[in-house]
mmCIF file of C-alpha atoms in Angstrom:
data_model
loop_
_atom_site.group_PDB
_atom_site.id
_atom_site.type_symbol
_atom_site.label_atom_id
_atom_site.label_comp_id
_atom_site.label_asym_id
_atom_site.label_seq_id
_atom_site.Cartn_x
_atom_site.Cartn_y
_atom_site.Cartn_z
ATOM 1 C CA MET A 1 -6.688 -13.737 -32.278
ATOM 2 C CA ARG A 2 -3.582 -15.911 -31.903
ATOM 3 C CA GLN A 3 -1.933 -17.524 -28.934
ATOM 4 C CA ILE A 4 1.809 -17.392 -28.370
ATOM 5 C CA SER A 5 3.994 -19.881 -26.548
ATOM 6 C CA PHE A 6 7.584 -18.747 -26.019
ATOM 7 C CA VAL A 7 8.659 -21.618 -23.748
ATOM 8 C CA LYS A 8 8.693 -25.236 -24.880
ATOM 9 C CA LYS A 9 12.209 -26.625 -24.929
ATOM 10 C CA PHE A 10 13.349 -25.724 -21.448
ATOM 11 C CA ALA A 11 10.325 -26.324 -19.202
ATOM 12 C CA LEU A 12 12.454 -28.485 -16.916
ATOM 13 C CA THR A 13 15.700 -26.511 -16.907
ATOM 14 C CA ALA A 14 15.143 -24.839 -13.531
ATOM 15 C CA LEU A 15 13.360 -27.717 -11.818
ATOM 16 C CA THR A 16 16.580 -29.365 -10.691
ATOM 17 C CA LEU A 17 16.833 -26.782 -7.930
ATOM 18 C CA THR A 18 13.963 -28.462 -6.100
ATOM 19 C CA SER A 19 16.238 -31.427 -5.392
ATOM 20 C CA CYS A 20 18.058 -29.456 -2.680
ATOM 21 C CA HIS A 21 16.753 -31.727 0.088
ATOM 22 C CA GLN A 22 19.505 -30.714 2.482
ATOM 23 C CA ALA A 23 18.320 -27.103 2.655
ATOM 24 C CA ALA A 24 16.892 -26.010 5.968
ATOM 25 C CA ALA A 25 13.159 -25.791 6.595
ATOM 26 C CA ASP A 26 11.395 -23.113 8.616
ATOM 27 C CA THR A 27 11.564 -23.825 12.332
ATOM 28 C CA VAL A 28 7.877 -22.990 12.831
ATOM 29 C CA PHE A 29 4.820 -22.789 10.641
ATOM 30 C CA GLY A 30 4.405 -19.267 9.319
ATOM 31 C CA ILE A 31 2.297 -17.312 6.874
ATOM 32 C CA TYR A 32 3.644 -14.198 5.172
ATOM 33 C CA ALA A 33 1.459 -11.880 3.114
ATOM 34 C CA GLY A 34 1.739 -8.497 1.472
ATOM 35 C CA ALA A 35 0.072 -6.092 -0.942
ATOM 36 C CA GLY A 36 1.428 -3.018 -2.619
ATOM 37 C CA SER A 37 1.697 -0.687 -5.579
ATOM 38 C CA TRP A 38 4.546 -0.421 -8.089
ATOM 39 C CA GLN A 39 5.033 2.925 -9.867
ATOM 40 C CA SER A 40 6.145 1.512 -13.201
ATOM 41 C CA GLU A 41 8.039 3.405 -15.902
ATOM 42 C CA TYR A 42 8.085 1.814 -19.368
ATOM 43 C CA SER A 43 10.967 2.027 -21.818
ATOM 44 C CA GLY A 44 12.323 -0.039 -24.691
ATOM 45 C CA GLU A 45 10.579 -1.023 -27.890
ATOM 46 C CA ALA A 46 8.009 -3.371 -29.380
ATOM 47 C CA GLY A 47 7.044 -4.674 -32.808
ATOM 48 C CA ASP A 48 8.990 -5.759 -35.891
ATOM 49 C CA PRO A 49 9.895 -3.307 -37.329
ATOM 50 C CA ALA A 50 10.182 -1.882 -33.827
ATOM 51 C CA ILE A 51 8.846 1.322 -32.308
ATOM 52 C CA THR A 52 9.828 2.765 -28.949
ATOM 53 C CA ALA A 53 7.612 2.887 -25.882
ATOM 54 C CA ASN A 54 7.937 6.680 -25.964
ATOM 55 C CA ASP A 55 6.707 6.845 -29.576
ATOM 56 C CA LEU A 56 3.708 4.718 -28.605
ATOM 57 C CA GLY A 57 2.911 7.186 -25.827
ATOM 58 C CA MET A 58 3.469 4.829 -22.905
ATOM 59 C CA LYS A 59 3.300 6.641 -19.570
ATOM 60 C CA ASP A 60 4.083 5.717 -15.980
ATOM 61 C CA ASN A 61 1.462 3.468 -14.427
ATOM 62 C CA ASN A 62 0.720 2.243 -10.912
ATOM 63 C CA ASN A 63 0.529 -1.550 -10.993
ATOM 64 C CA ALA A 64 -0.766 -3.565 -8.044
ATOM 65 C CA PHE A 65 0.699 -6.763 -6.625
ATOM 66 C CA TYR A 66 -0.054 -9.042 -3.698
ATOM 67 C CA TYR A 67 1.307 -12.310 -2.365
ATOM 68 C CA VAL A 68 1.061 -14.975 0.296
ATOM 69 C CA ALA A 69 3.822 -17.386 1.351
ATOM 70 C CA ILE A 70 3.577 -20.452 3.573
ATOM 71 C CA GLU A 71 6.651 -21.772 5.393
ATOM 72 C CA HIS A 72 6.744 -24.939 7.494
ATOM 73 C CA PRO A 73 9.176 -27.142 9.471
ATOM 74 C CA VAL A 74 8.670 -30.303 7.381
ATOM 75 C CA PRO A 75 12.021 -31.439 5.917
ATOM 76 C CA PHE A 76 12.340 -32.129 2.185
ATOM 77 C CA LEU A 77 9.053 -30.374 1.331
ATOM 78 C CA PRO A 78 9.524 -26.919 -0.232
ATOM 79 C CA ASN A 79 7.853 -23.790 1.018
ATOM 80 C CA ILE A 80 5.462 -22.063 -1.360
ATOM 81 C CA LYS A 81 4.792 -18.473 -2.359
ATOM 82 C CA VAL A 82 2.021 -17.304 -4.691
ATOM 83 C CA GLN A 83 2.089 -13.765 -6.073
ATOM 84 C CA GLN A 84 -0.217 -11.912 -8.456
ATOM 85 C CA ASN A 85 1.293 -9.057 -10.494
ATOM 86 C CA ASP A 86 -0.667 -6.601 -12.642
ATOM 87 C CA ILE A 87 1.297 -5.176 -15.599
ATOM 88 C CA THR A 88 -0.862 -3.070 -17.911
ATOM 89 C CA SER A 89 -0.673 -0.031 -20.159
ATOM 90 C CA ASP A 90 -2.981 1.607 -22.691
ATOM 91 C CA GLN A 91 -2.343 4.730 -24.721
ATOM 92 C CA THR A 92 -2.990 6.469 -28.038
ATOM 93 C CA SER A 93 -0.362 8.176 -30.191
ATOM 94 C CA THR A 94 0.230 9.355 -33.740
ATOM 95 C CA ILE A 95 3.223 7.240 -34.697
ATOM 96 C CA GLU A 96 6.115 8.737 -36.648
ATOM 97 C CA LYS A 97 7.365 5.400 -38.019
ATOM 98 C CA SER A 98 5.664 2.170 -39.014
ATOM 99 C CA PHE A 99 5.553 -0.881 -36.774
ATOM 100 C CA SER A 100 3.961 -4.302 -36.827
ATOM 101 C CA ILE A 101 2.071 -6.478 -34.412
ATOM 102 C CA GLY A 102 1.213 -9.947 -35.625
ATOM 103 C CA ASP A 103 0.442 -9.792 -39.365
ATOM 104 C CA ILE A 104 -0.590 -6.126 -39.387
ATOM 105 C CA THR A 105 1.728 -3.207 -40.153
ATOM 106 C CA PHE A 106 0.618 0.229 -38.997
ATOM 107 C CA PRO A 107 2.064 2.892 -41.331
ATOM 108 C CA ALA A 108 3.765 6.070 -40.150
ATOM 109 C CA GLY A 109 1.338 8.899 -39.490
ATOM 110 C CA SER A 110 -1.389 6.586 -38.166
ATOM 111 C CA ASN A 111 -3.217 7.375 -34.950
ATOM 112 C CA VAL A 112 -2.801 4.081 -33.094
ATOM 113 C CA LYS A 113 -4.299 2.931 -29.811
ATOM 114 C CA THR A 114 -2.133 0.295 -28.146
ATOM 115 C CA ASP A 115 -3.127 -1.789 -25.166
ATOM 116 C CA PHE A 116 -1.195 -4.535 -23.455
ATOM 117 C CA ASP A 117 -1.724 -6.718 -20.424
ATOM 118 C CA LEU A 118 1.315 -8.721 -19.296
ATOM 119 C CA SER A 119 -0.171 -9.585 -15.896
ATOM 120 C CA TYR A 120 0.990 -12.863 -14.428
ATOM 121 C CA THR A 121 0.772 -15.186 -11.443
ATOM 122 C CA ASP A 122 3.923 -16.626 -9.845
ATOM 123 C CA ALA A 123 3.921 -19.923 -7.961
ATOM 124 C CA THR A 124 7.316 -20.343 -6.279
ATOM 125 C CA LEU A 125 8.662 -23.469 -4.586
ATOM 126 C CA TYR A 126 11.731 -22.748 -2.469
ATOM 127 C CA TYR A 127 13.968 -24.018 0.299
ATOM 128 C CA GLU A 128 15.552 -21.972 3.067
ATOM 129 C CA ALA A 129 19.303 -22.380 2.838
ATOM 130 C CA LEU A 130 19.713 -19.902 5.718
ATOM 131 C CA ASP A 131 17.054 -18.984 8.280
ATOM 132 C CA ASN A 132 18.177 -16.624 11.041
ATOM 133 C CA TRP A 133 19.229 -12.964 10.890
ATOM 134 C CA LEU A 134 20.673 -13.914 7.512
ATOM 135 C CA ASN A 135 18.022 -15.449 5.244
ATOM 136 C CA LEU A 136 18.637 -17.144 1.911
ATOM 137 C CA ASP A 137 15.878 -18.780 -0.143
ATOM 138 C CA LEU A 138 16.506 -20.730 -3.353
ATOM 139 C CA GLY A 139 14.022 -22.392 -5.660
ATOM 140 C CA VAL A 140 12.035 -22.195 -8.881
ATOM 141 C CA THR A 141 9.120 -20.073 -10.029
ATOM 142 C CA LEU A 142 6.411 -21.099 -12.480
ATOM 143 C CA ARG A 143 5.109 -17.879 -14.027
ATOM 144 C CA LYS A 144 1.702 -17.982 -15.758
ATOM 145 C CA TYR A 145 0.960 -15.089 -18.101
ATOM 146 C CA SER A 146 -2.682 -14.390 -18.902
ATOM 147 C CA GLY A 147 -2.969 -11.302 -21.055
ATOM 148 C CA TYR A 148 -2.817 -9.833 -24.539
ATOM 149 C CA LEU A 149 -1.126 -7.385 -26.895
ATOM 150 C CA LYS A 150 -3.443 -5.205 -28.972
ATOM 151 C CA ALA A 151 -3.151 -2.337 -31.451
ATOM 152 C CA GLU A 152 -5.821 -0.612 -33.533
ATOM 153 C CA SER A 153 -6.233 2.345 -35.849
ATOM 154 C CA LEU A 154 -9.070 3.492 -38.113
ATOM 155 C CA GLN A 155 -7.910 1.090 -40.838
ATOM 156 C CA PHE A 156 -6.356 -1.845 -38.979
ATOM 157 C CA SER A 157 -6.505 -3.790 -35.758
ATOM 158 C CA ASP A 158 -4.851 -6.915 -34.372
ATOM 159 C CA GLU A 159 -4.660 -8.704 -31.044
ATOM 160 C CA ILE A 160 -2.447 -11.511 -29.746
ATOM 161 C CA ASP A 161 -3.297 -13.562 -26.696
ATOM 162 C CA VAL A 162 -0.480 -14.105 -24.208
ATOM 163 C CA ASP A 163 -1.278 -17.328 -22.382
ATOM 164 C CA VAL A 164 1.849 -19.214 -21.393
ATOM 165 C CA ALA A 165 3.697 -20.703 -18.409
ATOM 166 C CA VAL A 166 7.416 -19.998 -17.925
ATOM 167 C CA PRO A 167 9.844 -21.563 -15.392
ATOM 168 C CA LEU A 168 12.421 -19.248 -13.798
ATOM 169 C CA ILE A 169 15.213 -19.610 -11.273
ATOM 170 C CA TYR A 170 14.332 -17.901 -7.973
ATOM 171 C CA GLY A 171 16.467 -16.438 -5.197
ATOM 172 C CA LYS A 172 15.965 -14.192 -2.181
ATOM 173 C CA PHE A 173 18.457 -12.774 0.313
ATOM 174 C CA GLN A 174 17.443 -10.816 3.409
ATOM 175 C CA PHE A 175 19.442 -9.389 6.292
ATOM 176 C CA ASP A 176 17.478 -8.672 9.486
ATOM 177 C CA LEU A 177 19.099 -6.000 11.632
ATOM 178 C CA PRO A 178 18.929 -7.517 15.155
ATOM 179 C CA LEU A 179 16.651 -5.814 17.708
ATOM 180 C CA THR A 180 15.654 -3.006 15.333
ATOM 181 C CA GLY A 181 12.732 -4.313 13.280
ATOM 182 C CA PHE A 182 14.526 -3.231 10.109
ATOM 183 C CA SER A 183 15.627 -5.481 7.262
ATOM 184 C CA VAL A 184 17.209 -5.105 3.846
ATOM 185 C CA GLY A 185 16.887 -7.606 1.043
ATOM 186 C CA PHE A 186 17.069 -8.576 -2.597
ATOM 187 C CA GLU A 187 14.729 -10.893 -4.519
ATOM 188 C CA GLY A 188 14.750 -11.976 -8.132
ATOM 189 C CA ASN A 189 13.760 -14.377 -10.923
ATOM 190 C CA TYR A 190 15.644 -15.147 -14.139
ATOM 191 C CA ILE A 191 15.531 -17.292 -17.269
ATOM 192 C CA SER A 192 17.321 -17.092 -20.626
ATOM 193 C CA TYR A 193 16.733 -19.270 -23.691
ATOM 194 C CA ASP A 194 17.279 -19.014 -27.457
ATOM 195 C CA GLY A 195 18.095 -15.303 -27.252
ATOM 196 C CA ASN A 196 15.028 -14.523 -25.119
ATOM 197 C CA ASN A 197 15.366 -13.196 -21.577
ATOM 198 C CA LEU A 198 12.982 -12.681 -18.676
ATOM 199 C CA THR A 199 14.387 -10.961 -15.608
ATOM 200 C CA ASP A 200 12.870 -9.266 -12.608
ATOM 201 C CA TYR A 201 14.381 -8.194 -9.331
ATOM 202 C CA SER A 202 13.639 -5.965 -6.363
ATOM 203 C CA ALA A 203 15.795 -4.360 -3.679
ATOM 204 C CA LYS A 204 14.004 -3.386 -0.491
ATOM 205 C CA ILE A 205 14.064 -1.937 3.014
ATOM 206 C CA GLY A 206 11.465 -3.235 5.455
ATOM 207 C CA TYR A 207 10.301 -2.452 8.967
ATOM 208 C CA MET A 208 8.141 -4.610 11.250
ATOM 209 C CA PHE A 209 6.286 -2.793 14.035
ATOM 210 C CA ASP A 210 6.675 -4.031 17.597
ATOM 211 C CA SER A 211 3.049 -4.966 18.245
ATOM 212 C CA ALA A 212 0.785 -7.900 19.017
ATOM 213 C CA LEU A 213 0.360 -8.421 15.290
ATOM 214 C CA ASP A 214 3.383 -8.649 12.995
ATOM 215 C CA LEU A 215 2.542 -5.772 10.683
ATOM 216 C CA GLY A 216 5.091 -3.873 8.676
ATOM 217 C CA LEU A 217 5.973 -1.678 5.743
ATOM 218 C CA GLU A 218 8.282 -2.293 2.812
ATOM 219 C CA VAL A 219 9.686 0.154 0.273
ATOM 220 C CA GLY A 220 12.066 -0.550 -2.545
ATOM 221 C CA TYR A 221 12.916 -0.476 -6.215
ATOM 222 C CA ARG A 222 11.773 -3.067 -8.714
ATOM 223 C CA ALA A 223 12.901 -3.697 -12.290
ATOM 224 C CA MET A 224 11.733 -6.112 -14.980
ATOM 225 C CA LYS A 225 13.022 -6.899 -18.463
ATOM 226 C CA VAL A 226 10.893 -8.688 -21.058
ATOM 227 C CA ASP A 227 13.028 -9.467 -24.110
ATOM 228 C CA ILE A 228 11.077 -11.780 -26.408
ATOM 229 C CA ASN A 229 11.463 -12.354 -30.148
ATOM 230 C CA GLU A 230 9.353 -15.330 -31.108
ATOM 231 C CA ASP A 231 6.278 -16.201 -33.190
ATOM 232 C CA ASP A 232 4.171 -13.046 -33.650
ATOM 233 C CA VAL A 233 5.745 -11.159 -30.744
ATOM 234 C CA ALA A 234 8.849 -8.989 -30.766
ATOM 235 C CA THR A 235 9.333 -6.891 -27.652
ATOM 236 C CA ASN A 236 12.230 -5.579 -25.618
ATOM 237 C CA LEU A 237 10.611 -3.721 -22.729
ATOM 238 C CA ASP A 238 12.115 -2.471 -19.481
ATOM 239 C CA ILE A 239 9.688 -1.808 -16.641
ATOM 240 C CA LYS A 240 11.083 -0.245 -13.490
ATOM 241 C CA GLY A 241 10.353 2.068 -10.604
ATOM 242 C CA PRO A 242 9.797 2.367 -6.847
ATOM 243 C CA TYR A 243 7.214 0.408 -4.909
ATOM 244 C CA ALA A 244 5.647 0.367 -1.466
ATOM 245 C CA ALA A 245 3.817 -2.459 0.298
ATOM 246 C CA ALA A 246 2.124 -3.380 3.555
ATOM 247 C CA VAL A 247 3.322 -6.753 4.920
ATOM 248 C CA PHE A 248 1.940 -9.171 7.489
ATOM 249 C CA HIS A 249 3.310 -12.240 9.264
ATOM 250 C CA PHE A 250 1.821 -14.729 11.716
#
């Protein structure tokens, strides 16, 4: 098994955003939390030579996610959000063209079981540039992947560990419709380097119930692109689909 590291040169490229000391802090201490399910559809290709997600037999999968964010009124100190995201898929297919993972090439006509886990944990430091019925958060995310890519047939098998930390630029915009409990928003992360790209974003509609506890629901659409061509890994996957989450604030 081999370990890949597709970020070395630019580990500090996004960190300059944390110098935005003039950005506003939350007026009161608050904790935000949520948990949900993302109905993920996989497309794109993997391997070199490449094979499509459809040829590998990848199907839609429900992936779980959950997060907690802490906001405070202390100037100059960023707020923090931690989110866990499960991204997995396993399938078996008789491939019509050859493809490679690591040092192994699986010939056309092979019955190949593929399994990947691109689950990751995000730790985001951000400042609130706007904090009223218009909300704007800006900061950086450190994304820690802890997973693997694996393929096996009767004749061959190979597995690559994915254990790497990646910095991304982070932004969130939310518009709270006054006196309604409804909100709409957009949230995303992005980094590009040496022809590689990592992008994810979500657009959402939320509703907070008028109750003693700040409970709510959130529905939206989420999309992710993982375009990596480095070391033993070549993949250009798009993962997208609707999601729903329960949210909580106190």
